[in-house]
Amino acid sequence: MRPRPTPSATDAVQLTMQGPVAVIRLCRPGKRNALSDGLILAIRDTFQNLPAEARAAVIHGEGEHFCAGLDLSELQERDAGEGVHHSRMWHNALDQVQHGAVPVIAALHGAVVGGGLELASACHIRVADETTFFALPEGTRGIFVGGGGAVRIPKLIGAARMTDMMLTGRVYDAVDGERIGLAQYLVPKGTALDKALELAQRIASNAPLTNYALMHALPRIAEQPADHGFFTEALMASIAQAAPEAKERVRAFLEGKAAKVQKG
Ligand code: 1HE
């Protein structure tokens, strides 16, 4: 078995804090933020070790593209066992994104392709600017998704659309990507990061237990048979509403001290 790769200076992920929001930047623009083993491990380590004060996170890419997917220059001949371990390494890293400490928003622009789309689909919200395009070139390259895309992408757009993307190399532009559910927000060129930061600040002000329920309980409830789902929902609802913070927030509304719901 090949030695375990480690992040190097060229596989950089930069972490900065903007108040309670952790801003994570893929810094490999020369290679279009292609995901080398080192970069995948750097992403894993960054999400595993977020500062305790982080309440939400934003991930974005330096340069003209969010991410060009798997670093194809590392795609050497692997035997079946090594291939399984490599894919499981990606699963482990992207699990830190999806099931880490805080909700994660992907700020997308340019190419969001292959493993880049797998990374984006592990995030909780995707904001795409007008330059964004989505593709799964694995089919063209003679390979298959291996970073959790087969599980996560059909949940966003359905298996039929993913099959089409992989069989035909279909590329969705930002408008169609938002329409089919690859992104939840479509914004003007160059503004995805600002929009993602605005959303993250808002998310960071939620009760942490509500955010936790949305990250950890909702996806599991959605997979459960209805009867189990209703029961799990009741448990989660009761835990959330019993928290002192929930009581304070509800009291503030009833006393006219909290914001009303406003038309968008
Ligand atoms: C790369 C990669 C890469 C760029 N691995 N080196 N992903 C793909 O099949 C997408 C391949 N990339 C592209 O189609 C294009 O590069 C882009 C549309 C993303 C950007 O185009 P462009 O014109 O801005 O850049 P470029 O000139 O193509 O690339 C600049 C450099 O980045 C160049 O290297 P250089 O040394 O010649 O300067 C490229 O070789 C390099 N580069 N993309 C390695 N992906 C867990 S399984 C997941 C499976 C997959 O993700 S498969 C899909 C892989």
Short mmCIF file of C-alpha atoms and ligand atoms in Angstrom, two decimals:
data_model
loop_
_atom_site.label_atom_id
_atom_site.label_comp_id
_atom_site.label_asym_id
_atom_site.label_seq_id
_atom_site.Cartn_x
_atom_site.Cartn_y
_atom_site.Cartn_z
CA MET A 1 0.00 0.00 0.00
CA ARG A 2 1.20 3.51 -0.88
CA PRO A 3 2.35 5.72 2.06
CA ARG A 4 -0.34 8.05 3.39
CA PRO A 5 -0.16 11.42 1.63
CA THR A 6 0.18 14.56 3.72
CA PRO A 7 -0.74 18.15 2.87
CA SER A 8 2.17 20.16 1.45
CA ALA A 9 2.70 23.87 0.87
CA THR A 10 1.33 23.51 -2.67
CA ASP A 11 -1.86 21.88 -1.39
CA ALA A 12 -2.88 24.90 0.57
CA VAL A 13 -6.14 25.57 2.34
CA GLN A 14 -6.34 28.97 4.02
CA LEU A 15 -8.55 29.52 7.06
CA THR A 16 -9.54 32.98 8.28
CA MET A 17 -12.24 34.01 10.74
CA GLN A 18 -14.77 36.76 10.03
CA GLY A 19 -16.43 37.01 13.42
CA PRO A 20 -18.16 33.66 13.98
CA VAL A 21 -17.72 32.57 10.33
CA ALA A 22 -14.79 30.38 9.27
CA VAL A 23 -13.76 31.24 5.72
CA ILE A 24 -11.95 28.40 3.98
CA ARG A 25 -10.18 29.09 0.73
CA LEU A 26 -8.80 26.51 -1.70
CA CYS A 27 -5.47 28.02 -2.75
CA ARG A 28 -4.27 26.07 -5.76
CA PRO A 29 -5.34 28.39 -8.56
CA GLY A 30 -2.52 27.34 -10.90
CA LYS A 31 -4.10 23.88 -11.04
CA ARG A 32 -7.66 25.23 -10.90
CA ASN A 33 -7.90 24.00 -7.30
CA ALA A 34 -7.67 20.38 -8.49
CA LEU A 35 -8.00 18.10 -5.49
CA SER A 36 -4.70 16.36 -4.91
CA ASP A 37 -4.58 13.84 -2.05
CA GLY A 38 -2.77 16.51 -0.04
CA LEU A 39 -5.52 19.07 -0.67
CA ILE A 40 -8.27 16.61 0.27
CA LEU A 41 -6.45 15.86 3.51
CA ALA A 42 -5.96 19.57 4.17
CA ILE A 43 -9.72 20.06 3.75
CA ARG A 44 -10.36 17.19 6.17
CA ASP A 45 -7.94 18.59 8.74
CA THR A 46 -9.31 22.12 8.43
CA PHE A 47 -12.92 21.06 9.02
CA GLN A 48 -11.89 18.67 11.79
CA ASN A 49 -10.07 21.45 13.65
CA LEU A 50 -12.26 24.52 13.18
CA PRO A 51 -11.78 27.16 15.87
CA ALA A 52 -14.19 26.70 18.77
CA GLU A 53 -15.78 30.11 18.08
CA ALA A 54 -16.87 29.10 14.54
CA ARG A 55 -20.68 28.97 14.14
CA ALA A 56 -20.80 28.64 10.33
CA ALA A 57 -18.31 28.18 7.49
CA VAL A 58 -17.90 29.29 3.89
CA ILE A 59 -15.71 27.47 1.37
CA HIS A 60 -14.54 29.08 -1.86
CA GLY A 61 -11.78 28.79 -4.45
CA GLU A 62 -8.99 31.17 -5.44
CA GLY A 63 -8.63 32.11 -9.10
CA GLU A 64 -11.03 31.65 -12.00
CA HIS A 65 -12.64 28.40 -10.83
CA PHE A 66 -14.05 26.88 -7.68
CA CYS A 67 -12.55 23.43 -8.33
CA ALA A 68 -11.51 21.25 -11.28
CA GLY A 69 -12.11 17.98 -9.40
CA LEU A 70 -9.71 15.14 -8.79
CA ASP A 71 -6.08 15.94 -9.57
CA LEU A 72 -5.78 13.76 -12.64
CA SER A 73 -1.98 13.84 -12.51
CA GLU A 74 -2.19 11.66 -9.38
CA LEU A 75 -4.49 9.15 -11.01
CA GLN A 76 -1.98 6.36 -11.15
CA GLU A 77 -2.63 2.70 -11.54
CA ARG A 78 -4.12 1.52 -8.31
CA ASP A 79 -5.15 -2.00 -7.55
CA ALA A 80 -8.73 -2.52 -6.45
CA GLY A 81 -7.88 -2.39 -2.75
CA GLU A 82 -5.93 0.87 -3.09
CA GLY A 83 -8.78 2.34 -5.10
CA VAL A 84 -11.23 1.54 -2.31
CA HIS A 85 -8.97 3.15 0.30
CA HIS A 86 -8.51 6.25 -1.86
CA SER A 87 -12.25 6.68 -2.32
CA ARG A 88 -12.83 6.08 1.40
CA MET A 89 -10.26 8.79 2.17
CA TRP A 90 -12.38 11.24 0.16
CA HIS A 91 -15.52 10.00 1.94
CA ASN A 92 -13.88 10.59 5.28
CA ALA A 93 -12.74 14.10 4.32
CA LEU A 94 -16.09 15.18 2.87
CA ASP A 95 -17.90 13.68 5.85
CA GLN A 96 -16.02 16.26 7.96
CA VAL A 97 -17.60 18.93 5.75
CA GLN A 98 -21.14 17.56 5.87
CA HIS A 99 -21.17 16.28 9.44
CA GLY A 100 -18.63 18.59 11.03
CA ALA A 101 -19.24 21.20 13.70
CA VAL A 102 -21.05 23.90 11.68
CA PRO A 103 -23.17 24.44 8.56
CA VAL A 104 -21.05 25.02 5.46
CA ILE A 105 -21.88 27.25 2.50
CA ALA A 106 -20.10 26.77 -0.83
CA ALA A 107 -19.45 29.98 -2.78
CA LEU A 108 -19.17 28.81 -6.39
CA HIS A 109 -17.78 30.34 -9.56
CA GLY A 110 -16.27 28.97 -12.77
CA ALA A 111 -15.74 25.21 -12.94
CA VAL A 112 -17.50 23.08 -10.33
CA VAL A 113 -16.69 19.77 -11.90
CA GLY A 114 -16.12 16.15 -10.93
CA GLY A 115 -14.76 16.00 -7.41
CA GLY A 116 -15.38 19.76 -7.18
CA LEU A 117 -19.10 19.09 -7.48
CA GLU A 118 -18.74 16.25 -4.97
CA LEU A 119 -17.16 18.73 -2.54
CA ALA A 120 -19.87 21.32 -3.19
CA SER A 121 -22.59 18.71 -2.69
CA ALA A 122 -21.21 17.88 0.77
CA CYS A 123 -21.92 21.50 1.79
CA HIS A 124 -25.28 22.53 3.24
CA ILE A 125 -25.99 25.46 0.91
CA ARG A 126 -24.56 26.30 -2.52
CA VAL A 127 -24.39 29.86 -3.89
CA ALA A 128 -23.42 30.08 -7.57
CA ASP A 129 -22.40 33.21 -9.44
CA GLU A 130 -23.25 33.62 -13.14
CA THR A 131 -19.88 32.22 -14.29
CA THR A 132 -20.47 28.85 -12.63
CA PHE A 133 -20.74 25.66 -14.64
CA PHE A 134 -21.35 22.16 -13.38
CA ALA A 135 -20.18 18.89 -14.95
CA LEU A 136 -19.24 15.31 -14.13
CA PRO A 137 -16.47 14.54 -16.65
CA GLU A 138 -15.74 11.21 -14.94
CA GLY A 139 -17.71 9.46 -17.68
CA THR A 140 -15.52 11.05 -20.36
CA ARG A 141 -12.35 10.19 -18.44
CA GLY A 142 -13.34 6.53 -18.15
CA ILE A 143 -13.72 6.61 -14.39
CA PHE A 144 -16.55 6.94 -11.86
CA VAL A 145 -17.36 9.32 -9.04
CA GLY A 146 -15.54 8.28 -5.87
CA GLY A 147 -15.96 11.18 -3.47
CA GLY A 148 -19.52 10.54 -2.35
CA GLY A 149 -21.12 11.98 -5.48
CA ALA A 150 -23.15 8.85 -6.20
CA VAL A 151 -24.86 9.30 -2.84
CA ARG A 152 -25.11 13.09 -2.54
CA ILE A 153 -25.71 14.35 -6.08
CA PRO A 154 -28.86 12.28 -6.78
CA LYS A 155 -30.30 13.76 -3.58
CA LEU A 156 -29.93 17.21 -5.14
CA ILE A 157 -30.98 16.57 -8.74
CA GLY A 158 -32.20 12.95 -8.96
CA ALA A 159 -30.44 9.90 -10.39
CA ALA A 160 -31.78 10.51 -13.93
CA ARG A 161 -30.08 13.91 -14.28
CA MET A 162 -26.84 12.66 -12.77
CA THR A 163 -26.87 9.67 -15.14
CA ASP A 164 -27.33 12.05 -18.08
CA MET A 165 -24.45 14.26 -16.90
CA MET A 166 -22.12 11.28 -16.65
CA LEU A 167 -23.24 9.43 -19.76
CA THR A 168 -23.22 12.44 -22.09
CA GLY A 169 -20.80 14.89 -20.46
CA ARG A 170 -23.64 17.42 -20.21
CA VAL A 171 -22.57 20.75 -18.71
CA TYR A 172 -25.11 22.86 -16.81
CA ASP A 173 -24.60 26.60 -16.71
CA ALA A 174 -25.37 28.60 -13.58
CA VAL A 175 -28.98 29.40 -14.52
CA ASP A 176 -29.88 25.79 -15.29
CA GLY A 177 -27.78 24.55 -12.38
CA GLU A 178 -29.86 26.63 -9.99
CA ARG A 179 -33.07 25.58 -11.74
CA ILE A 180 -32.38 21.85 -11.28
CA GLY A 181 -31.13 22.18 -7.69
CA LEU A 182 -27.34 22.10 -7.95
CA ALA A 183 -27.33 25.53 -6.29
CA GLN A 184 -29.94 27.24 -4.12
CA TYR A 185 -28.83 30.81 -4.91
CA LEU A 186 -27.84 32.39 -8.24
CA VAL A 187 -26.03 35.73 -7.95
CA PRO A 188 -24.21 38.17 -10.27
CA LYS A 189 -20.63 37.50 -11.34
CA GLY A 190 -18.11 37.98 -8.55
CA THR A 191 -20.65 38.14 -5.69
CA ALA A 192 -20.95 34.49 -4.58
CA LEU A 193 -18.54 34.94 -1.68
CA ASP A 194 -20.32 38.07 -0.41
CA LYS A 195 -23.69 36.34 -0.58
CA ALA A 196 -22.31 33.21 1.12
CA LEU A 197 -20.82 35.36 3.91
CA GLU A 198 -24.13 37.18 4.39
CA LEU A 199 -25.96 33.84 4.69
CA ALA A 200 -23.28 32.47 7.01
CA GLN A 201 -23.56 35.45 9.37
CA ARG A 202 -27.29 34.86 9.55
CA ILE A 203 -26.86 31.11 10.15
CA ALA A 204 -24.28 31.84 12.84
CA SER A 205 -26.93 33.77 14.78
CA ASN A 206 -29.28 30.75 14.95
CA ALA A 207 -29.51 28.68 18.10
CA PRO A 208 -26.65 26.14 17.80
CA LEU A 209 -29.04 23.28 18.58
CA THR A 210 -31.28 24.22 15.65
CA ASN A 211 -28.26 24.22 13.33
CA TYR A 212 -27.18 20.88 14.76
CA ALA A 213 -30.64 19.42 14.17
CA LEU A 214 -30.62 20.62 10.56
CA MET A 215 -27.19 19.14 9.87
CA HIS A 216 -27.56 15.86 11.73
CA ALA A 217 -31.23 15.06 12.33
CA LEU A 218 -32.96 16.30 9.16
CA PRO A 219 -30.93 14.27 6.61
CA ARG A 220 -31.40 11.13 8.70
CA ILE A 221 -35.12 11.73 9.19
CA ALA A 222 -35.50 12.26 5.44
CA GLU A 223 -34.02 8.77 4.87
CA GLN A 224 -36.17 7.03 7.45
CA PRO A 225 -39.49 5.31 6.76
CA ALA A 226 -42.25 7.84 7.52
CA ASP A 227 -43.28 6.16 10.74
CA HIS A 228 -39.70 6.28 12.10
CA GLY A 229 -39.20 9.77 10.72
CA PHE A 230 -42.22 11.19 12.53
CA PHE A 231 -40.99 9.67 15.76
CA THR A 232 -37.40 10.96 15.36
CA GLU A 233 -38.78 14.38 14.44
CA ALA A 234 -40.84 14.45 17.64
CA LEU A 235 -37.75 13.63 19.71
CA MET A 236 -35.63 16.29 17.99
CA ALA A 237 -38.39 18.89 18.25
CA SER A 238 -38.81 18.26 21.94
CA ILE A 239 -35.04 18.47 22.62
CA ALA A 240 -34.75 21.73 20.63
CA GLN A 241 -37.73 23.45 22.26
CA ALA A 242 -36.64 22.44 25.76
CA ALA A 243 -33.36 24.36 25.39
CA PRO A 244 -33.23 27.64 27.38
CA GLU A 245 -32.22 29.54 24.24
CA ALA A 246 -35.42 28.45 22.45
CA LYS A 247 -37.55 29.61 25.37
CA GLU A 248 -35.78 32.99 25.42
CA ARG A 249 -36.23 33.47 21.67
CA VAL A 250 -39.93 32.60 21.80
CA ARG A 251 -40.47 34.89 24.82
CA ALA A 252 -38.73 37.74 22.98
CA PHE A 253 -41.12 37.35 20.05
CA LEU A 254 -44.20 37.23 22.28
CA GLU A 255 -43.01 40.41 24.01
CA GLY A 256 -42.62 42.13 20.62
CA LYS A 257 -38.82 42.25 20.94
CA ALA A 258 -37.91 39.88 18.09
CA ALA A 259 -38.11 40.38 14.33
CA LYS A 260 -41.27 39.34 12.49
CA VAL A 261 -41.07 37.19 9.38
CA GLN A 262 -40.82 39.60 6.43
CA LYS A 263 -41.57 39.10 2.73
CA GLY A 264 -38.27 38.50 0.85
C1 1HE B 1 -5.51 19.98 -13.71
C2 1HE B 1 -6.87 19.65 -13.55
C3 1HE B 1 -7.19 18.41 -12.94
C4 1HE B 1 -6.75 21.57 -14.51
N1 1HE B 1 -6.19 17.62 -12.54
N2 1HE B 1 -4.55 19.14 -13.31
N3 1HE B 1 -11.61 16.86 -13.71
C5 1HE B 1 -11.66 17.18 -15.02
O1 1HE B 1 -11.72 16.34 -15.88
C6 1HE B 1 -11.57 18.65 -15.35
C7 1HE B 1 -10.24 18.94 -16.00
N4 1HE B 1 -9.99 20.36 -16.11
C8 1HE B 1 -10.58 21.16 -17.07
O2 1HE B 1 -11.45 20.74 -17.82
C9 1HE B 1 -10.10 22.57 -17.17
O3 1HE B 1 -8.82 22.64 -16.58
C10 1HE B 1 -11.02 23.61 -16.46
C11 1HE B 1 -12.33 23.75 -17.25
C12 1HE B 1 -11.33 23.23 -15.03
C13 1HE B 1 -10.29 24.98 -16.40
O4 1HE B 1 -9.85 25.33 -17.71
P1 1HE B 1 -8.71 26.45 -17.87
O5 1HE B 1 -8.59 26.70 -19.34
O6 1HE B 1 -9.01 27.60 -16.99
O7 1HE B 1 -7.36 25.80 -17.28
P2 1HE B 1 -6.37 24.73 -17.95
O8 1HE B 1 -5.45 25.43 -18.87
O9 1HE B 1 -7.12 23.57 -18.51
O10 1HE B 1 -5.59 24.18 -16.68
C14 1HE B 1 -4.59 24.96 -16.01
C15 1HE B 1 -3.64 24.00 -15.34
O11 1HE B 1 -4.34 23.24 -14.38
C16 1HE B 1 -3.06 22.99 -16.33
O12 1HE B 1 -1.79 22.63 -15.84
P3 1HE B 1 -0.43 23.28 -16.45
O13 1HE B 1 0.66 22.66 -15.66
O14 1HE B 1 -0.46 22.90 -17.91
O15 1HE B 1 -0.56 24.77 -16.27
C17 1HE B 1 -3.98 21.79 -16.17
O16 1HE B 1 -3.36 20.58 -16.52
C18 1HE B 1 -4.24 21.84 -14.67
N5 1HE B 1 -5.47 21.17 -14.32
N6 1HE B 1 -7.62 20.67 -14.06
C19 1HE B 1 -4.91 18.00 -12.75
N7 1HE B 1 -8.45 18.04 -12.71
C20 1HE B 1 -12.98 11.26 -6.16
S1 1HE B 1 -13.21 10.91 -7.77
C21 1HE B 1 -13.41 12.43 -8.61
C22 1HE B 1 -13.20 12.22 -10.06
C23 1HE B 1 -13.03 13.49 -10.82
O17 1HE B 1 -13.04 14.56 -10.28
S2 1HE B 1 -12.85 13.30 -12.50
C24 1HE B 1 -12.90 14.92 -13.12
C25 1HE B 1 -11.53 15.53 -13.19
#
